[in-house]
XYZ file of C-alpha atoms in Angstrom:
169
model
C -3.644 19.543 -8.326
C -2.382 17.758 -11.447
C 0.939 15.928 -11.245
C 2.807 14.128 -13.991
C 3.720 10.512 -13.319
C 5.602 8.011 -15.407
C 3.329 5.111 -14.449
C -0.083 6.810 -14.518
C 0.408 9.823 -16.778
C -1.373 12.907 -15.493
C -2.894 12.293 -12.070
C -5.317 14.566 -10.265
C -4.257 14.677 -6.608
C -6.228 16.422 -3.882
C -3.650 18.663 -2.127
C -5.315 17.768 1.193
C -4.346 14.133 0.629
C -0.616 14.701 0.146
C 1.382 12.829 2.774
C 4.470 14.512 4.189
C 7.504 12.363 5.029
C 9.905 14.665 6.892
C 12.701 12.094 6.612
C 11.750 10.846 3.152
C 11.664 7.125 2.405
C 14.548 4.661 2.281
C 16.470 5.388 -0.896
C 14.404 8.520 -1.530
C 15.331 10.671 1.458
C 15.233 13.846 -0.671
C 11.546 13.329 -1.554
C 9.149 14.513 1.136
C 5.689 14.624 -0.476
C 3.791 11.560 -1.655
C 0.252 10.620 -2.601
C -1.401 7.221 -2.576
C -2.754 6.292 -5.976
C -5.367 3.564 -6.089
C -5.259 1.490 -9.247
C -8.158 -0.902 -9.734
C -6.069 -3.081 -12.061
C -3.465 -3.787 -9.356
C -5.713 -3.832 -6.269
C -4.821 -4.683 -3.442
C -1.484 -3.218 -4.475
C -1.597 0.573 -4.326
C 1.050 3.091 -5.320
C 2.961 5.618 -3.246
C 3.654 8.293 -5.860
C 6.226 11.028 -5.270
C 4.550 14.373 -5.907
C 7.814 16.071 -6.888
C 9.380 13.314 -9.026
C 7.260 11.662 -11.729
C 9.611 8.673 -11.927
C 9.183 7.523 -8.312
C 6.143 5.332 -7.733
C 6.417 2.551 -5.169
C 4.044 -0.409 -5.023
C 2.649 -0.760 -1.494
C 0.293 -3.202 0.175
C -1.293 -3.914 3.543
C 1.238 -6.294 5.161
C -1.478 -8.184 7.061
C -2.962 -9.263 3.738
C 0.323 -10.947 2.816
C 1.258 -12.192 6.293
C -1.733 -12.234 8.691
C 0.516 -12.826 11.722
C 2.787 -9.869 10.864
C 4.092 -8.217 14.019
C 4.818 -4.527 14.056
C 7.425 -3.204 16.481
C 6.903 0.549 16.780
C 8.067 2.694 19.664
C 6.218 5.699 21.023
C 8.746 8.170 19.588
C 8.065 6.921 16.074
C 4.333 7.381 16.591
C 4.874 10.842 18.093
C 6.823 11.844 14.980
C 3.633 11.422 12.927
C 1.247 13.016 15.409
C 0.424 10.069 17.692
C -2.426 8.566 15.637
C -5.141 6.423 17.152
C -5.621 2.893 15.822
C -8.369 4.165 13.504
C -6.136 6.940 12.142
C -3.081 4.909 11.182
C -2.452 3.269 7.833
C 0.296 0.661 7.704
C 1.703 -0.366 4.334
C 4.894 -1.970 3.132
C 6.806 -1.552 -0.098
C 6.826 -4.362 -2.615
C 8.967 -5.503 -5.490
C 6.808 -6.464 -8.474
C 9.111 -7.991 -11.092
C 7.973 -8.925 -14.590
C 7.654 -12.502 -13.369
C 4.954 -11.836 -10.796
C 5.520 -15.152 -9.018
C 8.735 -13.558 -7.700
C 6.878 -10.650 -6.027
C 8.136 -9.803 -2.550
C 7.245 -7.452 0.289
C 9.698 -5.742 2.625
C 8.372 -6.608 6.079
C 11.344 -4.988 7.850
C 10.524 -1.409 6.848
C 6.819 -0.579 7.226
C 5.451 2.815 6.264
C 3.227 4.415 8.901
C 0.773 7.105 7.796
C -1.353 9.239 10.091
C -4.555 9.661 8.077
C -5.631 12.652 10.182
C -2.435 14.749 9.963
C -1.171 13.318 6.637
C 2.253 12.712 8.177
C 4.195 9.599 7.298
C 7.302 7.807 8.384
C 9.081 4.683 7.286
C 10.597 2.776 10.163
C 13.233 0.074 10.074
C 12.599 -2.836 12.390
C 15.202 -5.333 13.478
C 15.578 -7.997 10.816
C 14.279 -11.478 11.585
C 12.938 -14.431 9.635
C 9.433 -13.206 10.474
C 10.225 -9.714 9.162
C 12.164 -10.596 6.041
C 13.279 -7.910 3.625
C 12.186 -10.052 0.668
C 9.198 -11.977 1.968
C 7.419 -13.906 -0.841
C 4.069 -12.289 -1.645
C 2.797 -14.146 -4.709
C 0.778 -16.872 -2.959
C -1.073 -14.372 -0.763
C -1.783 -12.123 -3.758
C -2.981 -15.094 -5.819
C -5.305 -16.157 -2.980
C -6.638 -12.589 -2.754
C -7.340 -12.493 -6.501
C -9.052 -15.901 -6.353
C -11.297 -14.724 -3.502
C -12.138 -11.545 -5.394
C -13.000 -13.554 -8.495
C -15.238 -15.865 -6.442
C -16.963 -12.825 -4.951
C -17.450 -11.245 -8.398
C -18.773 -14.532 -9.766
C -21.187 -14.816 -6.828
C -22.385 -11.255 -7.436
C -22.913 -12.032 -11.126
C -24.830 -15.213 -10.309
C -27.043 -13.310 -7.850
C -27.741 -10.682 -10.498
C -28.563 -13.394 -13.054
C -30.975 -15.052 -10.593
C -32.657 -11.698 -9.883
C -33.067 -11.022 -13.594
C -34.451 -14.521 -14.240
C -36.943 -14.197 -11.374
C -38.297 -10.952 -12.846
C -38.906 -12.453 -16.296
């Protein structure tokens, strides 16, 4: 299925991968169908793209990458609403704000998005606000550390490849 998007142009989406949000997302309650778009250039940030509105594309990220001690407060009813996923079947992501000045990037820790990977049902929940679950939690330092680690890994892979090539010659 081809969808038009403002951010990515034409995107080929597998209809089996469309996630249904019966209640929509905060601020986008009228939109019910979304797809996750992986963009290598922004990894680990992914994009929750509305299938039925090309202008709605939300940056999302694994909250534990930004805040390893993140605590999720989910009740059984919220899990039942998405088909009671097992630990292996649930994807937890949070929306981000990525301003032009990336050092001001934030993540909303108060409103995680839960996705059942088996049933393709999703729900955004709103947890009680606290300092630990800030609405605008700074994300830049964690993202910068992630990118540095990835660069070290890539450099290590390149050095290993160079050594292998030199040993063969």
